[in-house]
Amino acid sequence: MNPAATTARRPRNTPPAPVSPFPYNPGSLLSVLDLSVDGVSQLLMRATELENEDPIGRDRILAKRRIALLFYESSTRTRTSFELACKALGADTTLVSSLSSSIEKGESLKDTGLTLRALGAEAIILRHNSSGAAWLLEESTRLPVINAGDGMHEHPTQALLDLRTILTHLRPGVEGVAPDTLAGVTVMITGDILHSRVARSNMLLLPRVGARVLLCGPKELLPEQAARSGPGIEIERDFDAALKQSQAVMMLRIQAERLAGLQLDLDEYKANYQLTGQRLAAHAPTTVVLHPGPIIRGMEITAGVADGVQSAILEQVTNGLAIRMAVMERALVTDDGGRA
Amino acid sequence: MTTLAICGGRLVDPAAGVDAAKDILLKDGRVAEIAGPGKLKGKNGAEILDATGLVVAPGLIDIHVHLREPGQGYKETIATGTAAAAAGGFTSVAAMPNTSPVNDTAEVTRWMQSPERGAVVRVFPIAAATRGSKGETLSDYAALKAAGAVAITDDGRPILKDGVMRESLAAAARVGLTVIQHAEDTRMTQGASMNLGPVSFKLGLRGMPVEAESSVVERDIRLVAELRESHPHLHVAHISTAAALAAVRQARRNGLRVTCEVAPHHFLLTEEHVGLYNTHAKMNPPLRSAADRDAMIEGILDGVVDAIATDHAPHAMHEKEIEFDLAPNGIIGLETALGLSLRWLHGEWKVPMGRVLSLLSAQPAALLGLKGRGTLAAGSYADVVVFDPKAEWTYRATESKSKAKNTPFDGWPMLGKVRWTISEGRVAYAGQL
């Protein structure tokens, strides 16, 4: 029995929940919730336009604008993709990573951000191992801050590029999105949901454009509370049953670095949740397969599936570049084309 | 010492059952006389404090504060912490032992009470239950009590071993001290920085389950029951969950001496107030669900809650301006406890003024056996708070007397403004109305 439930609940005036002051800067992208559906739509359309634009003209959009990439965690895809996106628009980028900077000497995130601002950074792209770090950096610097992954919390550009990938496969030809664009589509997210910022951003974004998000995984990695994060989110623990319902399946890596002592039987995990060619053929022969990377072949996904015809994993990477160009343009250029 | 006469006010002394227009004379650090308006016999030569329209009440008593000395004077000192206490209407504060070094000896206990510390209100040290608060070997309770300790605890580092907790309860009972437990099974809260629930999931923060608190409270109550013959007194610090409160309620029905305190933030705020990683809403125990918060209010209304205590936990600015999961726990509370309690408990939820003041003075005094405090009966200590019960004002953390400014209540409306705080006959704080 839950003792809280036995307490007589009289309606009572209590202090209201605080109103969030974030984001301070309209160019920031801290959470997918910072974007309206219309805002998402504009980013998607702009990503396509920028992708198709002549590279010679494109590099005037952010010509000589200074963007800092501040990375407290290792990264291949996200870092390179942001860097290439910035450079494709003509910006100057500088990379500061925790392992070769004064962060090693104990400099705080606030001071690191202020230092970058003093050096002329006009926007900061932040990857950090603490959830919420992007909010702290924005509060400290008031610069446009792009959250490139904060701890176990969010990774908004990943969700946008995943949405672009899903649209390419399930709604070919559709450029913008509306609240019903993915009506009737189930996107399944499988694996280490608890520690995944990719899962959180996707489960908050996809239902807003009409998709149903189905979460799948063992209790240790997928607590029941996950379904209460927002509307349109459900849990199905049986992998095969979930696969049967899904038009897109997103596989996640087990984040060994965040398990914090949690003991997992990996053989059992593989038996229950590994995406194999057999499973795909039996239950989801036309489903598009996504993975934010890094993939651990033979763990959550077999090599055959990763390299197979249903896999969109490398398309995701390519889409990341286009999405990040649009996000960086939004960060530093106002709607009328001026400097933000 | 000056003789003070507080005249024209409404004396609210719940312990004495008084709520009436009375004048009061303070002499030699004690309450010398109480009389009807204008009727004080010994008023000649006394300095008169005009309390017209004001409430005159026993000085408030906070049995859970962190004054950070010895060792962490950059966060707070006994001087600044007690200045904040005085500004908040408190005349007695009980200081927790998680200092550096840990207060586990008579020497440190005496050092904290020495006049050189510059305290403007009375400081009652609470000493460590185990040496170094390591949870292994009991400290010397008799010596600590003789040096002035009023209770023992390993606050912040709960005693997890059953055997050690049992020994502690038994040893404390032998010398007549209360054991205060910060109830948290730290094995369930590794790396956690807020309440476990949908909000922590959404924010991507590791959460502390309700059971981490309630299981320790339940275990402690079992031990108190086993030791029933020796009459131990267990006091649960800053209780925050409905489950733990239910266990306390049941223990009391079973005739056990188990008491508890609630902090204003736990009867006012919920995990939603963490907002987007506001480190001023990070404390331990964490802000809980709305159901738990509502249970704290019910507990105050139905009397199972014995005291309001602030868990005043000052930290330097730079310590809170960091990543949420890395920031230290705690908020300051001495200057907002009265204003929030009157605004919400009395103003919104219609708890009588006397009940609110009792939770902030008479009951905590009784709980720790602070004789002659928590009441203004003739002969008791001249610890008095005089406040305007109708004054509405806005709290500004920047104006705090504390060294620290870490509070989620900055900019909040308050009810009831302190005019004078008098500690043992001396004006410790004089505020503007």
Coordinates of C-alpha atoms in Angstrom, one line a residue, chain B residues 49-353:
Chain B
L49 CA 10.0 48.6 23.5
D50 CA 6.7 49.7 22.0
A51 CA 5.1 46.5 20.6
T52 CA 1.7 48.1 19.7
G53 CA 0.2 46.0 17.0
L54 CA 2.9 43.4 17.3
V55 CA 3.1 39.8 18.5
V56 CA 5.4 39.0 21.4
A57 CA 6.4 35.4 21.5
P58 CA 9.1 33.0 22.8
G59 CA 12.2 33.3 20.7
L60 CA 12.2 30.7 17.9
I61 CA 14.3 27.6 18.2
D62 CA 15.8 25.8 15.2
I63 CA 17.0 22.4 16.1
H64 CA 18.7 21.7 12.8
V65 CA 21.3 24.2 11.4
H66 CA 24.7 24.0 9.9
L67 CA 26.9 26.8 11.1
R68 CA 30.0 25.4 9.4
E69 CA 32.5 26.2 12.2
P70 CA 35.0 24.8 12.9
G71 CA 36.6 24.4 9.6
Q72 CA 34.4 25.8 6.9
G73 CA 34.2 29.5 7.7
Y74 CA 34.1 30.5 4.1
K75 CA 30.6 29.1 3.9
E76 CA 29.3 30.5 7.2
T77 CA 30.6 31.3 10.7
I78 CA 28.9 31.0 14.0
A79 CA 28.8 34.8 14.1
T80 CA 27.2 35.1 10.7
G81 CA 24.9 32.1 11.1
T82 CA 23.6 33.4 14.4
A83 CA 23.2 36.9 12.9
A84 CA 20.9 35.3 10.3
A85 CA 19.1 33.4 13.1
A86 CA 18.5 36.5 15.0
A87 CA 17.2 38.3 11.8
G88 CA 14.8 35.4 11.4
G89 CA 13.5 35.6 15.0
F90 CA 15.5 32.6 16.3
T91 CA 17.1 32.8 19.7
S92 CA 18.4 29.3 19.9
V93 CA 19.9 27.1 17.2
A94 CA 21.2 23.6 17.5
A95 CA 24.3 23.1 15.3
M96 CA 25.0 19.9 13.5
P97 CA 28.4 18.2 13.9
N98 CA 29.4 17.7 10.3
T99 CA 32.1 20.3 10.7
S100 CA 35.9 20.0 10.1
P101 CA 36.9 18.4 12.3
V102 CA 33.7 16.6 13.1
N103 CA 32.3 17.7 16.4
D104 CA 32.8 14.4 18.2
T105 CA 34.7 15.7 21.3
A106 CA 34.0 17.8 24.3
E107 CA 36.8 20.2 23.1
V108 CA 35.0 21.0 19.8
T109 CA 31.6 21.2 21.6
R110 CA 33.0 23.7 24.0
W111 CA 34.9 25.6 21.3
M112 CA 31.6 26.2 19.5
Q113 CA 30.0 27.7 22.6
S114 CA 32.9 29.9 23.5
P115 CA 32.3 33.7 23.5
E116 CA 35.1 34.2 21.0
R117 CA 32.8 32.8 18.3
G118 CA 30.7 35.9 18.5
A119 CA 27.3 34.2 18.5
V120 CA 24.5 36.7 19.0
V121 CA 22.0 34.0 20.0
R122 CA 22.4 30.8 21.9
V123 CA 24.2 27.9 20.1
F124 CA 23.5 24.4 21.3
P125 CA 25.9 21.9 19.8
I126 CA 24.7 18.6 18.6
A127 CA 27.6 16.2 18.7
A128 CA 28.6 13.3 16.5
A129 CA 27.1 9.9 17.4
T130 CA 30.2 8.1 16.2
R131 CA 33.8 9.1 16.1
G132 CA 34.4 11.1 12.9
S133 CA 30.7 10.3 12.0
K134 CA 32.1 7.2 10.5
G135 CA 29.4 5.0 11.8
E136 CA 31.7 2.6 13.6
T137 CA 32.6 3.5 17.2
L138 CA 30.4 5.6 19.5
S139 CA 31.7 8.9 20.7
D140 CA 31.7 9.7 24.5
Y141 CA 28.1 10.7 25.1
A142 CA 28.5 11.5 28.8
A143 CA 31.5 13.8 28.1
L144 CA 29.7 15.5 25.2
K145 CA 26.6 16.1 27.3
A146 CA 28.7 17.6 30.1
A147 CA 30.3 19.9 27.6
G148 CA 26.9 21.1 26.4
A149 CA 25.8 18.9 23.6
V150 CA 22.0 18.6 23.5
A151 CA 21.7 15.6 21.2
I152 CA 23.8 13.3 19.1
T153 CA 23.7 12.6 15.4
D154 CA 25.7 11.6 12.4
D155 CA 23.7 14.0 10.2
G156 CA 24.5 13.6 6.6
R157 CA 26.2 10.3 7.2
P158 CA 23.4 8.1 8.6
I159 CA 24.2 5.2 10.9
L160 CA 23.5 2.3 8.7
K161 CA 24.8 -0.6 10.8
D162 CA 22.0 -2.0 13.0
G163 CA 24.4 -2.9 15.8
V164 CA 25.9 0.6 15.9
M165 CA 22.5 2.3 15.8
R166 CA 21.3 0.0 18.6
E167 CA 24.3 0.8 20.7
S168 CA 23.9 4.5 20.0
L169 CA 20.2 4.5 21.1
A170 CA 21.0 2.6 24.3
A171 CA 24.0 4.7 25.2
A172 CA 22.2 8.0 24.5
A173 CA 19.2 6.8 26.6
R174 CA 21.6 6.1 29.5
V175 CA 22.8 9.7 29.6
G176 CA 19.4 11.2 28.6
L177 CA 20.3 12.4 25.1
T178 CA 18.2 12.2 21.9
V179 CA 19.5 10.4 18.9
I180 CA 18.8 12.4 15.7
Q181 CA 18.9 10.3 12.5
H182 CA 19.3 11.7 9.0
A183 CA 17.4 8.8 7.5
E184 CA 18.9 7.8 4.3
D185 CA 20.1 4.4 3.2
T186 CA 23.0 5.7 1.2
R187 CA 23.4 2.3 -0.6
M188 CA 20.2 3.3 -2.5
T189 CA 21.3 6.8 -3.3
Q190 CA 24.7 6.5 -4.9
G191 CA 25.2 9.3 -7.4
A192 CA 21.6 10.5 -6.9
S193 CA 20.8 14.2 -6.8
M194 CA 17.0 14.5 -6.6
N195 CA 13.9 12.5 -5.8
L196 CA 13.4 9.4 -7.9
G197 CA 10.4 9.6 -10.1
P198 CA 9.1 10.8 -13.4
V199 CA 10.8 14.2 -13.0
S200 CA 14.2 12.7 -12.3
F201 CA 13.8 10.4 -15.3
K202 CA 12.9 13.3 -17.5
L203 CA 15.8 15.4 -16.3
G204 CA 18.2 12.5 -16.7
L205 CA 19.3 12.7 -13.1
R206 CA 19.8 9.7 -10.8
G207 CA 17.1 9.7 -8.2
M208 CA 16.8 8.9 -4.5
P209 CA 13.9 6.5 -3.8
V210 CA 11.4 7.1 -1.0
E211 CA 12.5 3.8 0.4
A212 CA 16.0 5.1 1.1
E213 CA 14.4 7.3 3.8
S214 CA 11.5 5.1 5.0
S215 CA 13.5 1.9 5.3
V216 CA 15.9 3.6 7.7
V217 CA 13.1 5.2 9.8
E218 CA 11.4 1.8 10.0
R219 CA 14.6 0.1 11.0
D220 CA 15.3 2.7 13.7
I221 CA 11.8 2.4 15.1
R222 CA 12.3 -1.4 15.3
L223 CA 15.4 -0.8 17.4
V224 CA 13.6 1.7 19.6
A225 CA 10.9 -0.9 20.2
E226 CA 13.5 -3.5 21.1
L227 CA 15.1 -1.1 23.5
R228 CA 11.8 0.0 24.9
E229 CA 12.8 -0.8 28.5
S230 CA 15.6 1.8 28.4
H231 CA 13.3 4.5 26.9
P232 CA 15.5 5.8 24.0
H233 CA 14.4 8.9 22.2
L234 CA 14.7 8.8 18.4
H235 CA 14.3 12.0 16.5
V236 CA 13.9 11.8 12.7
A237 CA 15.6 14.8 11.1
H238 CA 14.0 16.6 8.1
I239 CA 11.4 14.0 7.4
S240 CA 10.3 14.2 3.7
T241 CA 8.2 11.2 2.7
A242 CA 4.7 10.1 3.5
A243 CA 5.9 6.5 4.1
A244 CA 8.4 7.6 6.8
L245 CA 5.9 9.9 8.4
A246 CA 3.4 7.0 8.5
A247 CA 6.0 4.9 10.3
V248 CA 6.5 7.7 12.9
R249 CA 2.8 8.1 13.4
Q250 CA 2.4 4.3 14.0
A251 CA 5.4 4.3 16.4
R252 CA 3.8 7.0 18.5
R253 CA 0.6 5.0 18.6
N254 CA 2.6 2.2 19.9
G255 CA 3.9 4.4 22.7
L256 CA 7.4 4.8 21.5
R257 CA 9.4 8.0 21.9
V258 CA 9.8 8.9 18.3
T259 CA 9.7 12.5 17.1
C260 CA 10.3 14.2 13.8
E261 CA 10.9 17.6 12.2
V262 CA 9.9 19.0 8.8
A263 CA 11.7 21.7 6.9
P264 CA 9.7 24.5 5.3
H265 CA 11.0 23.5 1.8
H266 CA 9.5 20.0 2.4
F267 CA 6.0 21.3 3.3
L268 CA 6.1 23.9 0.5
L269 CA 8.0 22.6 -2.5
T270 CA 8.0 19.6 -4.7
E271 CA 10.5 18.0 -7.2
E272 CA 8.9 20.2 -9.8
H273 CA 10.8 23.1 -8.2
V274 CA 14.1 21.7 -9.4
G275 CA 12.9 23.3 -12.6
L276 CA 15.8 23.2 -15.1
Y277 CA 18.6 22.2 -12.8
N278 CA 18.3 24.9 -10.2
T279 CA 21.0 24.0 -7.7
H280 CA 19.2 26.1 -5.1
A281 CA 16.5 23.4 -5.1
K282 CA 19.1 20.7 -4.4
M283 CA 19.1 19.4 -0.9
N284 CA 19.2 16.1 1.0
P285 CA 16.6 14.8 1.5
P286 CA 15.5 16.0 -1.8
L287 CA 12.3 17.8 -2.7
R288 CA 9.7 15.0 -3.1
S289 CA 6.5 14.4 -5.0
A290 CA 3.4 16.5 -4.5
A291 CA 1.8 13.5 -2.6
D292 CA 4.8 13.5 -0.1
R293 CA 4.7 17.3 0.2
D294 CA 0.9 17.1 1.0
A295 CA 1.6 14.4 3.6
M296 CA 4.0 16.8 5.3
I297 CA 1.2 19.4 5.5
E298 CA -1.2 16.8 6.9
G299 CA 1.4 15.8 9.4
I300 CA 1.7 19.4 10.6
L301 CA -2.1 19.8 10.8
D302 CA -2.7 16.5 12.6
G303 CA 0.2 16.9 15.1
V304 CA 2.5 14.0 14.2
V305 CA 5.1 16.6 13.2
D306 CA 6.8 17.9 16.3
A307 CA 8.9 20.8 15.0
I308 CA 9.7 22.9 12.1
A309 CA 13.4 23.0 11.5
T310 CA 15.2 24.7 8.7
D311 CA 18.3 22.5 8.0
H312 CA 20.0 25.8 7.3
A313 CA 22.9 24.7 5.1
P314 CA 25.0 27.5 3.8
H315 CA 27.3 27.1 0.8
A316 CA 29.6 29.6 -1.0
M317 CA 28.2 31.0 -4.2
H318 CA 30.8 29.3 -6.4
E319 CA 29.9 25.9 -4.9
K320 CA 26.3 26.1 -6.2
E321 CA 27.2 27.6 -9.6
I322 CA 28.2 24.3 -11.0
E323 CA 26.6 21.2 -12.7
F324 CA 23.5 20.1 -10.8
D325 CA 24.8 16.6 -10.1
L326 CA 28.1 17.9 -8.8
A327 CA 26.7 20.7 -6.6
P328 CA 26.5 20.3 -2.8
N329 CA 23.2 19.7 -1.1
G330 CA 21.5 22.2 1.0
I331 CA 19.8 25.6 1.3
I332 CA 19.8 28.4 3.9
G333 CA 16.6 28.9 5.8
L334 CA 16.9 30.9 9.0
E335 CA 15.5 34.1 7.7
T336 CA 12.6 32.6 5.8
A337 CA 11.2 30.0 8.2
L338 CA 8.9 32.4 10.1
G339 CA 7.8 34.3 7.1
L340 CA 7.0 31.2 5.1
S341 CA 5.3 29.4 8.0
L342 CA 3.1 32.4 8.7
R343 CA 2.3 33.0 5.1
W344 CA 1.4 29.4 4.3
L345 CA 0.6 27.5 7.5
H346 CA -1.2 30.3 9.2
G347 CA -2.3 32.5 6.2
E348 CA -3.3 29.9 3.6
W349 CA -3.9 26.7 5.6
K350 CA -5.4 28.4 8.7
V351 CA -3.2 26.8 11.3
P352 CA -3.7 29.0 14.5
M353 CA -0.8 31.4 15.2

